[in-house]
Coordinates of C-alpha atoms and ligand atoms in Angstrom, one line a residue:
M294 CA -98.7 -17.2 -74.3
C295 CA -99.2 -15.1 -71.2
G296 CA -97.8 -16.4 -67.9
I297 CA -99.6 -15.8 -64.6
I298 CA -98.4 -16.2 -61.1
G299 CA -99.8 -15.0 -57.8
Y300 CA -98.5 -15.5 -54.3
S301 CA -100.0 -15.1 -50.9
G302 CA -98.0 -16.1 -47.8
H303 CA -95.3 -15.2 -45.4
R304 CA -92.3 -14.4 -47.7
P305 CA -91.5 -11.4 -49.7
A306 CA -93.9 -11.9 -52.7
V307 CA -92.2 -9.9 -55.4
P308 CA -88.8 -11.8 -55.7
L309 CA -90.7 -15.0 -55.6
I310 CA -93.1 -13.8 -58.3
M311 CA -90.2 -12.7 -60.5
D312 CA -88.6 -16.1 -60.0
G313 CA -91.9 -17.7 -61.1
L314 CA -92.1 -15.4 -64.1
H315 CA -88.6 -16.5 -65.2
R316 CA -89.7 -20.1 -65.2
L317 CA -92.7 -19.1 -67.4
E318 CA -90.5 -17.3 -69.9
Y319 CA -90.5 -20.3 -72.2
R320 CA -94.2 -19.5 -73.0
G321 CA -93.0 -16.5 -74.9
Y322 CA -93.8 -12.8 -73.9
D323 CA -93.3 -9.2 -74.9
S324 CA -93.8 -7.3 -71.7
A325 CA -94.2 -8.1 -68.0
G326 CA -95.5 -6.6 -64.7
V327 CA -96.3 -7.1 -61.1
A328 CA -98.8 -5.7 -58.6
F329 CA -98.4 -5.9 -54.8
G330 CA -99.8 -4.3 -51.6
H331 CA -97.8 -1.3 -50.7
Y332 CA -99.0 0.1 -47.3
D333 CA -102.7 0.5 -47.8
K334 CA -102.4 0.9 -51.6
I335 CA -101.9 -1.3 -54.6
K336 CA -98.7 -0.7 -56.5
V337 CA -98.1 -1.7 -60.1
V338 CA -94.7 -1.9 -61.8
K339 CA -94.4 -3.0 -65.4
A340 CA -92.0 -2.9 -68.3
E341 CA -91.8 -3.6 -72.0
G342 CA -89.5 -6.3 -73.2
K343 CA -87.6 -8.9 -71.2
L344 CA -87.9 -9.5 -67.4
A345 CA -84.6 -7.8 -66.8
A346 CA -86.2 -4.5 -67.7
L347 CA -88.9 -5.1 -65.0
E348 CA -86.2 -6.1 -62.5
E349 CA -84.4 -2.9 -63.1
K350 CA -87.5 -0.9 -62.3
L351 CA -88.3 -2.9 -59.2
K352 CA -84.9 -2.0 -57.7
S353 CA -86.1 1.4 -56.9
N354 CA -89.4 0.2 -55.3
E355 CA -90.1 -1.0 -51.8
A356 CA -91.4 -4.2 -53.2
L357 CA -89.7 -6.4 -50.5
L358 CA -92.3 -5.5 -47.9
A359 CA -95.2 -7.1 -49.7
T360 CA -96.1 -10.7 -48.9
T361 CA -99.0 -10.9 -51.5
G362 CA -98.8 -10.1 -55.2
I363 CA -99.5 -11.0 -58.7
G364 CA -97.2 -11.1 -61.8
H365 CA -97.7 -11.5 -65.5
T366 CA -95.8 -12.0 -68.7
R367 CA -97.8 -10.8 -71.7
W368 CA -98.0 -12.1 -75.2
A369 CA -100.0 -9.4 -77.0
T370 CA -103.5 -10.1 -78.3
H371 CA -105.3 -6.8 -77.9
G372 CA -103.1 -3.7 -78.3
L373 CA -99.4 -3.3 -79.1
P374 CA -96.8 -4.9 -76.9
V375 CA -96.0 -1.6 -75.0
E376 CA -95.8 -0.9 -71.3
R377 CA -99.3 0.8 -71.2
N378 CA -100.8 -2.5 -72.3
A379 CA -98.8 -4.7 -70.1
H380 CA -100.5 -6.3 -67.1
P381 CA -101.4 -5.9 -64.2
H382 CA -104.2 -3.4 -65.0
L383 CA -106.0 -1.3 -62.4
S384 CA -109.7 -0.6 -61.8
Q385 CA -111.0 3.0 -62.2
E386 CA -110.3 3.7 -58.5
G387 CA -107.0 2.0 -58.6
D388 CA -107.9 -0.3 -55.8
I389 CA -108.1 -3.6 -57.7
A390 CA -105.3 -5.0 -59.9
I391 CA -105.8 -7.8 -62.4
I392 CA -103.7 -10.2 -64.5
H393 CA -105.3 -12.2 -67.3
N394 CA -104.5 -14.8 -69.9
G395 CA -107.0 -15.2 -72.7
I396 CA -109.4 -13.0 -74.7
I397 CA -112.6 -11.3 -73.5
E398 CA -114.6 -11.4 -76.7
N399 CA -117.4 -8.9 -75.7
F400 CA -115.0 -6.4 -74.2
L401 CA -115.9 -3.6 -76.6
E402 CA -119.6 -3.8 -75.7
I403 CA -118.7 -3.7 -72.0
K404 CA -116.2 -0.9 -72.5
E405 CA -118.8 1.3 -74.2
Q406 CA -121.2 0.8 -71.4
L407 CA -118.5 1.6 -68.8
E408 CA -117.5 4.7 -70.7
S409 CA -121.0 5.9 -70.6
Q410 CA -120.8 5.5 -66.8
G411 CA -117.7 7.7 -66.7
H412 CA -114.9 5.1 -66.9
A413 CA -111.7 6.1 -68.6
F414 CA -109.2 3.6 -69.9
V415 CA -105.4 3.9 -70.2
S416 CA -104.7 0.8 -72.3
D417 CA -106.2 -0.9 -75.4
T418 CA -106.7 -4.2 -73.6
D419 CA -109.7 -6.3 -72.9
T420 CA -108.2 -7.0 -69.5
E421 CA -108.5 -3.4 -68.3
V422 CA -112.1 -3.5 -69.2
L423 CA -112.6 -6.5 -67.1
V424 CA -111.0 -5.0 -64.0
H425 CA -113.1 -1.8 -64.4
L426 CA -116.2 -4.0 -64.6
I427 CA -115.2 -5.7 -61.3
G428 CA -114.8 -2.2 -59.8
E429 CA -118.2 -1.1 -61.1
E430 CA -119.9 -4.3 -59.9
R431 CA -118.3 -3.7 -56.5
K432 CA -120.4 -0.6 -56.0
T433 CA -123.5 -2.7 -55.7
A434 CA -122.2 -6.2 -54.8
S435 CA -122.1 -7.3 -51.2
S436 CA -118.4 -8.4 -51.4
L437 CA -115.4 -8.3 -53.7
R438 CA -115.9 -12.0 -54.3
E439 CA -119.4 -11.4 -55.5
A440 CA -118.3 -8.5 -57.7
F441 CA -115.6 -10.6 -59.2
A442 CA -118.1 -13.4 -60.0
R443 CA -120.7 -11.0 -61.4
A444 CA -118.1 -9.5 -63.8
L445 CA -116.9 -12.9 -64.9
R446 CA -120.5 -14.0 -65.6
R447 CA -120.8 -11.1 -68.0
A448 CA -117.5 -11.9 -69.8
R449 CA -117.6 -14.1 -72.9
G450 CA -114.4 -15.8 -74.1
A451 CA -111.4 -17.3 -72.5
Y452 CA -109.7 -16.3 -69.3
A453 CA -107.4 -17.3 -66.5
V454 CA -107.5 -14.2 -64.2
A455 CA -106.2 -13.3 -60.8
I456 CA -106.9 -10.1 -58.8
I457 CA -105.6 -8.5 -55.6
S458 CA -107.3 -5.6 -53.9
Q459 CA -106.9 -2.8 -51.3
E460 CA -110.1 -4.0 -49.7
E461 CA -108.8 -7.5 -48.8
P462 CA -105.0 -7.3 -48.2
G463 CA -103.3 -10.7 -48.4
V464 CA -106.0 -12.2 -50.6
I465 CA -106.0 -13.3 -54.2
Y466 CA -109.1 -14.2 -56.1
A467 CA -108.6 -16.2 -59.3
A468 CA -110.8 -18.0 -61.9
R469 CA -110.6 -19.8 -65.1
M470 CA -112.6 -20.4 -68.3
S471 CA -110.9 -22.1 -71.2
A472 CA -107.4 -21.1 -70.1
P473 CA -105.0 -23.0 -67.8
L474 CA -104.9 -22.1 -64.1
L475 CA -103.6 -24.0 -61.1
L476 CA -103.3 -23.6 -57.4
G477 CA -100.0 -24.5 -55.6
V478 CA -100.5 -25.3 -51.9
G479 CA -97.6 -24.8 -49.6
V480 CA -97.2 -24.5 -45.8
G481 CA -98.7 -21.1 -44.8
E482 CA -98.6 -20.0 -48.5
C483 CA -100.4 -20.5 -51.7
F484 CA -99.7 -19.8 -55.4
V485 CA -101.9 -19.4 -58.4
A486 CA -100.2 -19.9 -61.8
S487 CA -100.8 -20.8 -65.4
D488 CA -98.2 -23.6 -65.3
I489 CA -96.7 -25.8 -62.7
P490 CA -93.0 -24.9 -63.1
A491 CA -93.8 -21.3 -61.9
F492 CA -94.0 -22.6 -58.3
L493 CA -92.4 -26.0 -58.4
P494 CA -89.3 -25.1 -56.2
Y495 CA -91.7 -24.1 -53.4
T496 CA -94.4 -26.8 -53.5
R497 CA -95.4 -29.9 -55.4
E498 CA -99.0 -30.0 -54.1
V499 CA -101.3 -28.9 -56.9
V500 CA -105.0 -28.3 -57.3
F501 CA -106.2 -28.2 -60.9
L502 CA -108.9 -25.7 -61.4
E503 CA -111.7 -26.4 -63.9
D504 CA -113.5 -24.0 -66.2
G505 CA -116.1 -22.0 -64.3
E506 CA -114.4 -22.2 -60.9
I507 CA -113.3 -19.3 -58.6
V508 CA -110.7 -19.6 -55.9
R509 CA -109.8 -17.4 -53.0
V510 CA -106.4 -17.8 -51.4
C511 CA -105.0 -16.2 -48.4
D512 CA -101.7 -17.4 -46.9
G513 CA -102.1 -21.2 -46.6
Q514 CA -105.9 -21.1 -46.8
W515 CA -107.8 -21.7 -50.0
Q516 CA -111.4 -22.3 -51.1
V517 CA -113.0 -23.0 -54.5
W518 CA -116.6 -22.2 -55.6
A519 CA -118.6 -22.7 -58.8
L520 CA -118.9 -19.4 -60.6
E521 CA -122.5 -20.2 -61.7
N522 CA -124.1 -20.4 -58.2
M523 CA -121.2 -19.9 -55.8
A524 CA -121.7 -23.4 -54.4
P525 CA -118.4 -24.6 -52.7
V526 CA -116.5 -27.2 -54.7
E527 CA -114.5 -30.0 -53.2
K528 CA -111.1 -30.3 -54.8
E529 CA -108.4 -32.9 -54.7
V530 CA -104.7 -32.0 -54.0
N531 CA -102.4 -33.8 -56.4
H532 CA -98.7 -34.4 -55.8
I533 CA -96.4 -33.6 -58.7
P534 CA -93.4 -35.9 -59.0
W535 CA -91.2 -33.8 -61.3
D536 CA -88.2 -31.9 -60.1
M537 CA -86.7 -28.7 -61.4
Q538 CA -83.5 -30.5 -62.5
A539 CA -85.7 -31.8 -65.3
A540 CA -86.3 -28.3 -66.4
A541 CA -82.7 -27.0 -66.2
K542 CA -80.4 -26.8 -69.3
G543 CA -78.3 -29.8 -68.3
G544 CA -75.0 -28.2 -69.4
H545 CA -76.2 -27.3 -72.9
K546 CA -76.1 -23.7 -74.2
H547 CA -79.9 -23.7 -74.9
F548 CA -82.9 -25.7 -73.8
M549 CA -83.5 -26.6 -77.5
L550 CA -80.1 -28.4 -77.8
K551 CA -80.7 -30.1 -74.5
E552 CA -84.1 -31.3 -75.6
I553 CA -82.8 -32.5 -79.0
M554 CA -80.1 -34.5 -77.2
E555 CA -82.6 -36.0 -74.8
Q556 CA -84.4 -37.9 -77.6
P557 CA -82.8 -41.3 -76.8
R558 CA -84.2 -41.1 -73.3
V559 CA -87.5 -39.8 -74.6
V560 CA -87.9 -42.9 -76.8
T561 CA -87.0 -45.2 -73.9
D562 CA -89.5 -43.5 -71.6
C563 CA -92.2 -43.6 -74.3
L564 CA -91.8 -47.3 -74.9
S565 CA -91.5 -48.2 -71.2
G566 CA -94.4 -50.4 -70.1
R567 CA -95.9 -50.4 -73.6
I568 CA -94.2 -53.5 -75.1
V569 CA -94.7 -56.9 -73.6
N570 CA -93.2 -60.3 -74.4
T571 CA -95.8 -63.0 -75.1
D572 CA -95.6 -66.6 -76.3
T573 CA -96.2 -65.3 -79.8
G574 CA -93.6 -62.6 -79.6
K575 CA -93.5 -58.9 -78.6
R576 CA -96.8 -57.0 -78.5
V577 CA -97.8 -53.4 -77.9
C578 CA -100.0 -52.9 -74.8
F579 CA -102.2 -49.9 -74.3
P580 CA -104.6 -51.0 -71.5
E581 CA -106.1 -47.5 -71.5
M582 CA -107.3 -48.1 -75.1
D583 CA -108.7 -51.6 -74.7
A584 CA -112.2 -50.5 -73.8
L585 CA -112.5 -48.5 -77.1
P586 CA -113.1 -50.4 -80.4
V587 CA -110.7 -50.0 -83.3
P588 CA -112.1 -46.9 -85.1
E589 CA -113.6 -47.1 -88.5
R590 CA -111.8 -43.9 -89.3
L591 CA -109.5 -41.7 -87.2
H592 CA -109.6 -37.9 -87.6
I593 CA -106.2 -36.5 -86.4
V594 CA -106.4 -32.9 -85.4
A595 CA -103.5 -30.8 -84.1
C596 CA -101.4 -27.6 -84.7
G597 CA -97.8 -26.8 -85.6
T598 CA -95.3 -29.5 -84.9
S599 CA -97.9 -31.8 -83.5
Y600 CA -99.8 -31.6 -86.8
N601 CA -96.6 -32.7 -88.6
A602 CA -96.3 -35.7 -86.3
G603 CA -99.9 -36.6 -87.2
L604 CA -99.2 -36.2 -90.9
W605 CA -96.1 -38.4 -90.6
A606 CA -98.1 -41.1 -88.8
R607 CA -101.0 -41.2 -91.3
Q608 CA -99.4 -43.7 -93.6
L609 CA -98.4 -46.0 -90.7
L610 CA -101.9 -45.9 -89.2
E611 CA -103.4 -46.8 -92.5
N612 CA -100.8 -49.4 -93.8
I613 CA -99.9 -51.0 -90.5
G614 CA -102.9 -50.2 -88.3
G615 CA -105.5 -50.7 -91.1
V616 CA -107.3 -47.6 -89.9
P617 CA -108.3 -44.9 -92.5
V618 CA -107.1 -41.5 -91.4
D619 CA -108.2 -37.9 -92.1
L620 CA -106.0 -35.1 -91.0
D621 CA -106.9 -31.5 -90.1
I622 CA -105.3 -28.4 -88.7
A623 CA -107.3 -27.7 -85.5
S624 CA -108.2 -24.1 -86.4
E625 CA -109.8 -25.4 -89.7
F626 CA -111.4 -28.5 -88.2
R627 CA -113.3 -26.5 -85.6
Y628 CA -115.0 -24.2 -88.1
R629 CA -115.7 -26.5 -91.0
D630 CA -118.5 -28.6 -89.4
P631 CA -116.7 -31.9 -90.0
M632 CA -118.6 -35.0 -90.8
L633 CA -118.0 -37.4 -87.9
R634 CA -119.9 -40.7 -88.4
S635 CA -120.6 -43.2 -85.6
G636 CA -117.7 -45.6 -85.3
E637 CA -115.2 -42.9 -86.1
M638 CA -112.9 -41.3 -83.5
V639 CA -110.9 -38.1 -83.2
L640 CA -107.2 -38.2 -82.1
V641 CA -105.9 -34.8 -80.9
I642 CA -102.2 -34.4 -80.6
S643 CA -100.8 -31.6 -78.4
Q644 CA -97.5 -31.3 -76.5
S645 CA -98.9 -28.7 -74.0
G646 CA -102.5 -30.0 -73.9
E647 CA -103.6 -26.4 -73.8
T648 CA -103.6 -25.3 -77.4
A649 CA -106.9 -23.4 -77.8
D650 CA -107.8 -24.6 -81.3
T651 CA -107.0 -28.2 -80.5
L652 CA -109.0 -28.0 -77.3
A653 CA -111.9 -26.5 -79.2
A654 CA -111.7 -29.3 -81.8
L655 CA -111.8 -31.9 -78.9
R656 CA -114.9 -30.3 -77.5
L657 CA -116.6 -30.1 -80.9
A658 CA -115.9 -33.8 -81.4
R659 CA -117.3 -34.6 -78.0
E660 CA -120.4 -32.5 -78.7
K661 CA -120.9 -34.5 -81.9
G662 CA -120.8 -37.7 -79.8
C663 CA -117.4 -38.8 -81.0
K664 CA -114.9 -40.6 -78.8
V665 CA -111.7 -38.5 -78.4
I666 CA -108.2 -39.9 -77.8
G667 CA -105.7 -37.2 -76.5
L668 CA -102.0 -37.7 -77.2
C669 CA -100.4 -35.2 -74.7
N670 CA -97.2 -34.5 -72.9
V671 CA -98.4 -32.3 -70.1
V672 CA -100.0 -34.3 -67.3
G673 CA -103.3 -32.8 -66.0
S674 CA -103.5 -30.4 -69.0
S675 CA -107.0 -29.5 -70.3
I676 CA -106.8 -31.8 -73.3
A677 CA -105.6 -34.7 -71.1
R678 CA -108.5 -34.1 -68.7
E679 CA -111.2 -33.7 -71.4
A680 CA -110.3 -36.5 -73.8
H681 CA -112.1 -39.9 -73.2
V682 CA -108.7 -41.6 -73.3
V683 CA -105.3 -40.0 -72.9
L684 CA -102.0 -41.4 -74.1
Y685 CA -99.1 -39.6 -72.4
T686 CA -96.0 -39.1 -74.4
Q687 CA -93.9 -38.9 -71.2
A688 CA -91.3 -36.7 -72.8
G689 CA -90.8 -34.5 -69.7
P690 CA -91.1 -30.7 -69.7
E691 CA -90.3 -29.1 -73.0
I692 CA -89.0 -25.6 -72.3
S693 CA -87.7 -24.4 -75.7
V694 CA -90.5 -22.7 -77.6
A695 CA -89.6 -24.6 -80.8
S696 CA -90.8 -28.2 -80.2
T697 CA -88.3 -31.0 -80.7
K698 CA -88.3 -33.9 -78.4
A699 CA -92.1 -33.7 -78.2
M700 CA -92.4 -34.6 -81.9
C701 CA -90.0 -37.6 -81.4
S702 CA -92.2 -38.8 -78.5
Q703 CA -95.4 -38.3 -80.6
M704 CA -93.9 -40.2 -83.5
T705 CA -92.9 -43.0 -81.1
L706 CA -96.4 -43.2 -79.6
L707 CA -98.1 -43.0 -83.0
T708 CA -96.0 -45.9 -84.3
L709 CA -97.0 -47.9 -81.2
L710 CA -100.6 -47.0 -81.9
A711 CA -100.4 -48.2 -85.5
L712 CA -98.9 -51.5 -84.3
Y713 CA -101.5 -51.8 -81.6
Y714 CA -104.4 -51.3 -84.1
G715 CA -102.7 -53.8 -86.4
Q716 CA -102.5 -56.4 -83.6
R717 CA -106.2 -55.8 -82.7
R718 CA -107.4 -56.2 -86.2
N719 CA -105.4 -59.2 -87.1
P720 CA -104.4 -62.0 -84.6
D721 CA -101.6 -63.1 -86.9
F722 CA -100.2 -59.6 -87.2
S723 CA -96.5 -59.3 -87.9
D724 CA -94.7 -56.1 -87.2
G725 CA -91.9 -56.7 -89.7
G726 CA -89.2 -56.0 -87.2
L727 CA -90.5 -52.5 -86.4
L728 CA -90.8 -53.2 -82.6
D729 CA -87.2 -54.4 -82.5
G730 CA -86.2 -51.3 -84.4
L731 CA -88.0 -49.1 -81.9
L732 CA -86.3 -50.9 -79.0
D733 CA -82.9 -50.4 -80.6
L734 CA -83.6 -46.7 -81.5
P735 CA -82.4 -45.1 -78.2
Q736 CA -79.0 -46.7 -78.6
L737 CA -78.9 -45.8 -82.3
L738 CA -79.7 -42.2 -81.5
E739 CA -77.3 -42.0 -78.6
A740 CA -74.5 -43.3 -80.8
N741 CA -75.2 -40.8 -83.7
L742 CA -76.4 -37.6 -82.1
P743 CA -72.9 -36.2 -81.3
S744 CA -71.6 -36.6 -84.8
M745 CA -74.9 -35.3 -86.2
N746 CA -74.5 -32.2 -84.1
E747 CA -71.0 -31.7 -85.5
K748 CA -72.2 -32.1 -89.1
A749 CA -75.0 -29.7 -88.5
Q750 CA -72.6 -27.1 -87.2
T751 CA -70.4 -27.4 -90.3
L752 CA -73.4 -27.2 -92.6
A753 CA -74.8 -24.2 -90.6
K754 CA -71.7 -22.1 -91.2
K755 CA -71.9 -22.9 -94.9
F756 CA -75.6 -22.2 -95.4
A757 CA -76.5 -19.6 -92.7
D758 CA -76.3 -16.7 -95.2
S759 CA -79.1 -18.1 -97.3
Q760 CA -82.3 -16.1 -97.4
D761 CA -84.5 -19.0 -98.5
F762 CA -84.5 -22.8 -98.2
F763 CA -86.5 -25.6 -99.6
Y764 CA -87.2 -28.8 -97.6
L765 CA -88.2 -31.6 -99.9
G766 CA -89.2 -35.2 -99.2
R767 CA -91.7 -37.9 -100.3
G768 CA -93.7 -40.5 -98.5
Q769 CA -93.0 -40.3 -94.8
Y770 CA -90.4 -37.6 -95.4
Q771 CA -93.0 -35.1 -96.7
A772 CA -94.1 -34.5 -93.1
L773 CA -90.4 -34.2 -92.0
A774 CA -89.8 -31.7 -94.9
F775 CA -92.6 -29.6 -93.5
E776 CA -91.2 -29.9 -90.0
G777 CA -87.7 -29.0 -91.2
A778 CA -89.0 -25.8 -92.9
L779 CA -91.0 -25.0 -89.8
K780 CA -88.0 -25.4 -87.5
L781 CA -85.7 -23.3 -89.7
K782 CA -88.2 -20.4 -90.0
E783 CA -89.2 -20.5 -86.3
I784 CA -85.8 -20.0 -84.8
S785 CA -83.5 -18.5 -87.5
Y786 CA -86.2 -16.4 -89.4
I787 CA -84.9 -17.7 -92.7
H788 CA -87.7 -18.2 -95.2
A789 CA -88.2 -21.9 -95.7
E790 CA -90.8 -24.0 -97.6
G791 CA -91.5 -27.6 -97.0
Y792 CA -92.9 -29.4 -100.1
A793 CA -93.6 -32.9 -101.3
F794 CA -90.8 -33.5 -103.8
G795 CA -93.2 -34.7 -106.5
E796 CA -95.1 -31.4 -106.3
M797 CA -92.1 -29.3 -107.2
K798 CA -92.6 -29.3 -110.9
H799 CA -96.1 -27.8 -110.4
G800 CA -94.8 -24.4 -109.5
P801 CA -92.1 -24.2 -106.8
I802 CA -89.3 -25.3 -109.1
A803 CA -89.5 -21.9 -110.7
L804 CA -87.8 -20.6 -107.5
I805 CA -84.8 -22.9 -107.8
S806 CA -81.5 -21.0 -108.2
P807 CA -78.0 -21.1 -106.6
D808 CA -79.3 -18.7 -103.9
F809 CA -82.2 -21.0 -103.0
P810 CA -80.7 -24.2 -101.5
T811 CA -82.6 -27.4 -100.9
F812 CA -82.5 -29.7 -97.9
A813 CA -83.5 -33.1 -99.5
F814 CA -84.6 -36.3 -97.8
A815 CA -83.1 -39.1 -99.9
L816 CA -83.2 -42.1 -97.6
D817 CA -83.2 -45.8 -98.6
D818 CA -86.9 -46.7 -99.2
D819 CA -89.1 -47.7 -102.1
L820 CA -89.4 -44.1 -103.2
Y821 CA -85.6 -43.5 -103.4
P822 CA -85.5 -43.8 -107.3
K823 CA -88.3 -41.2 -107.5
V824 CA -86.4 -38.9 -105.1
K825 CA -83.2 -39.3 -107.1
S826 CA -85.1 -38.1 -110.3
N827 CA -86.4 -35.1 -108.4
I828 CA -83.0 -34.3 -107.1
Q829 CA -81.7 -34.3 -110.7
E830 CA -84.4 -31.9 -111.7
V831 CA -83.2 -29.5 -109.0
L832 CA -79.5 -29.9 -109.9
A833 CA -80.4 -29.3 -113.6
R834 CA -81.6 -25.8 -112.5
S835 CA -78.4 -25.0 -110.6
G836 CA -79.9 -25.7 -107.2
R837 CA -77.5 -26.4 -104.3
I838 CA -78.5 -29.5 -102.3
V839 CA -77.8 -30.9 -98.8
A840 CA -79.1 -34.5 -98.9
L841 CA -79.8 -36.8 -95.9
V842 CA -78.8 -40.2 -97.3
Q843 CA -78.0 -43.8 -96.3
E844 CA -76.4 -46.4 -98.5
Q845 CA -78.2 -45.8 -101.8
G846 CA -77.8 -42.1 -101.7
R847 CA -74.0 -42.3 -101.7
E848 CA -74.2 -42.1 -105.5
L849 CA -75.8 -38.6 -105.3
G850 CA -72.4 -36.9 -104.7
A851 CA -71.2 -37.9 -108.2
L852 CA -74.4 -36.3 -109.6
G853 CA -73.6 -33.0 -108.1
V854 CA -75.3 -33.0 -104.6
E855 CA -73.1 -30.5 -102.7
E856 CA -73.4 -32.1 -99.2
L857 CA -74.2 -35.7 -98.4
W858 CA -75.3 -36.1 -94.8
M859 CA -74.8 -39.9 -94.1
L860 CA -77.2 -41.5 -91.7
P861 CA -76.9 -45.1 -90.5
K862 CA -79.0 -47.9 -92.2
A863 CA -82.1 -48.7 -90.3
H864 CA -85.6 -50.1 -90.6
P865 CA -87.4 -47.7 -93.1
V866 CA -89.8 -46.3 -90.4
I867 CA -86.9 -45.9 -87.9
S868 CA -84.9 -43.9 -90.4
S869 CA -87.5 -41.1 -90.0
F870 CA -86.4 -40.9 -86.3
L871 CA -82.8 -40.2 -87.5
T872 CA -83.8 -37.5 -89.9
L873 CA -85.8 -35.7 -87.2
P874 CA -82.8 -34.7 -85.0
A875 CA -80.8 -34.0 -88.2
L876 CA -83.2 -31.3 -89.3
Q877 CA -83.6 -30.0 -85.7
L878 CA -79.9 -29.7 -85.2
F879 CA -79.4 -28.0 -88.6
S880 CA -82.0 -25.3 -87.6
Y881 CA -80.5 -25.0 -84.2
Q882 CA -77.0 -24.5 -85.4
V883 CA -78.0 -22.0 -88.1
A884 CA -80.0 -20.0 -85.5
D885 CA -77.2 -20.1 -83.0
Y886 CA -74.6 -19.2 -85.6
L887 CA -76.8 -16.2 -86.5
G888 CA -77.0 -15.2 -82.8
K889 CA -80.8 -15.6 -82.6
D890 CA -82.7 -16.0 -79.4
V891 CA -83.0 -19.8 -79.9
D892 CA -85.2 -20.7 -77.0
Q893 CA -87.5 -17.8 -77.2
P894 CA -87.9 -16.8 -80.9
R895 CA -89.6 -13.5 -81.6
N896 CA -93.4 -13.5 -81.9
L897 CA -93.8 -17.1 -80.9
A898 CA -95.4 -18.7 -77.9
K899 CA -94.8 -22.2 -76.5
S900 CA -98.4 -22.7 -75.6
V901 CA -101.0 -20.9 -77.8
T902 CA -104.0 -20.7 -75.4
V903 CA -106.0 -18.2 -77.5
E904 CA -107.3 -18.9 -81.0
Ligands
G6P1245 C1 -97.1 -23.4 -80.7 C2 -95.7 -23.8 -80.5 C3 -95.3 -25.0 -81.5 C4 -96.3 -26.1 -81.3 C5 -97.8 -25.6 -81.4 C6 -98.7 -26.7 -81.0 O1 -97.2 -22.8 -81.9 O2 -94.8 -22.7 -80.8 O3 -94.0 -25.4 -81.2 O4 -96.0 -27.1 -82.2 O5 -98.0 -24.5 -80.6 O6 -98.6 -26.9 -79.7 P1 -99.1 -28.2 -78.9 O7 -98.7 -27.9 -77.5 O8 -100.6 -28.3 -79.1 O9 -98.4 -29.4 -79.4

């Protein structure tokens, strides 16, 4: 999704903005640009493609003189990803420059009106319309701030915007509505940005802007007003404890590999403080949840990988937690007028905490009077702030666009949640060794990840020329089959389908051939005999199979399974946590072998903040 950064201070703004844009690259983008004060004019430089193209153009500009500027990485929503549509955009007179993340829904209506007043547009974007509107309002408003506010009041939709102008050199105005925007406060300097890493090397003091707020920054000074009536708003400055080390690749070739390998630590961090020893044994403690009753039904709503984590947890929440679960993709939930009865709750899952559809689902649930639990990674994100209760996954920043460690942390937390509900519903609850299994998991992962990576590399070389792949699993492995297929297509662009194994014979089996291999989940659990039969059905149609197996699955080699990928024996629920890095590493190694842009796959964004 689009990345935004603005700087006002005492240092050369453009190099600092470029540095910030590099740190926002993980959000995904297709073009980029900057605007800065150049003598008494506003200068805009932009380029299609990666930031290197913009850097090249900046070399021939006198950008170093500017100490105020704004920069943007664009992920196209309106208009093609070409330079003309890249941000910043200028007002009709060229005296105001804007950057924007989001969508102005009524831009066509405003554009028609402005055209009738003589405005001409050079791009296809909704953003350019907004900056023209600000320019138009400026003709009658008493100040730029008022013109900005008036224009925003007319805009419907989502935005995080920042502007600079010829009229007020050194000043940035910014505002947000349903899109993330933060203020970084340094000494004699301020930043506005869509995400904390953009300015983290310069300051850790952060102000979270809310929907409907406008901010003015100038050097180290800042002030916030409510857009509605321009009443001043008191804001708290928060200190962010992370460091940039956490966001560096840690010696790995890609962030994705680093993040897969971090999963032992992720599980440890996720468990820390959440398991206590009592006289009757170990128990899960979620003090933040104690004030809420156990829900009569839990509606899980999420997108992408977070949805797969929810699907994986459904059976646990029902069988261990005793809570019936409904599951929805957020973009469907928000438009289907869901039935939410009293006593039911909504659980939204989101790594970023900013996914537009998930946030809309949360707001809908709140409107319907439902309590919402947010399961989030990013502290202070919109979902984290708007949910009634937030459970943080504590996975640390996830930079690679394809989500990996976040799912591991979500599965860990959801397992704890199932156990927690089980405990609350039944004082004699027994976890069947699952808590001990979770506590041993970091060590188990640590011991096995290096050899799993080697195995993935070998398999990748063998299967990377496939055009299609099936991922098939039953029970808890259905969700992991979905996730395996998602990971492979996301980063290697190989067509992959995730299916419940039992559903194969209702259509998909027609596709099986030696050119359409299968990645099978054949782990030791109650469903293993069923999976074995399904595998035989695939083999009977000349399908090639890579199977993730434990003890029981050893026999599958003799039946004709081409590759057995042995995983250690573990508690049945814990085995899922071993298959997750296996499928992640396989996708990673295939994509790397094929030379793909692993951390920033084409067309994808880390944080999808528009619907
Ligand atoms: C994007 C990302 C996915 C992610 C999904 C949901 O599509 O590319 O990796 O799973 O959004 O994101 P969230 O931050 O809500 O978990």
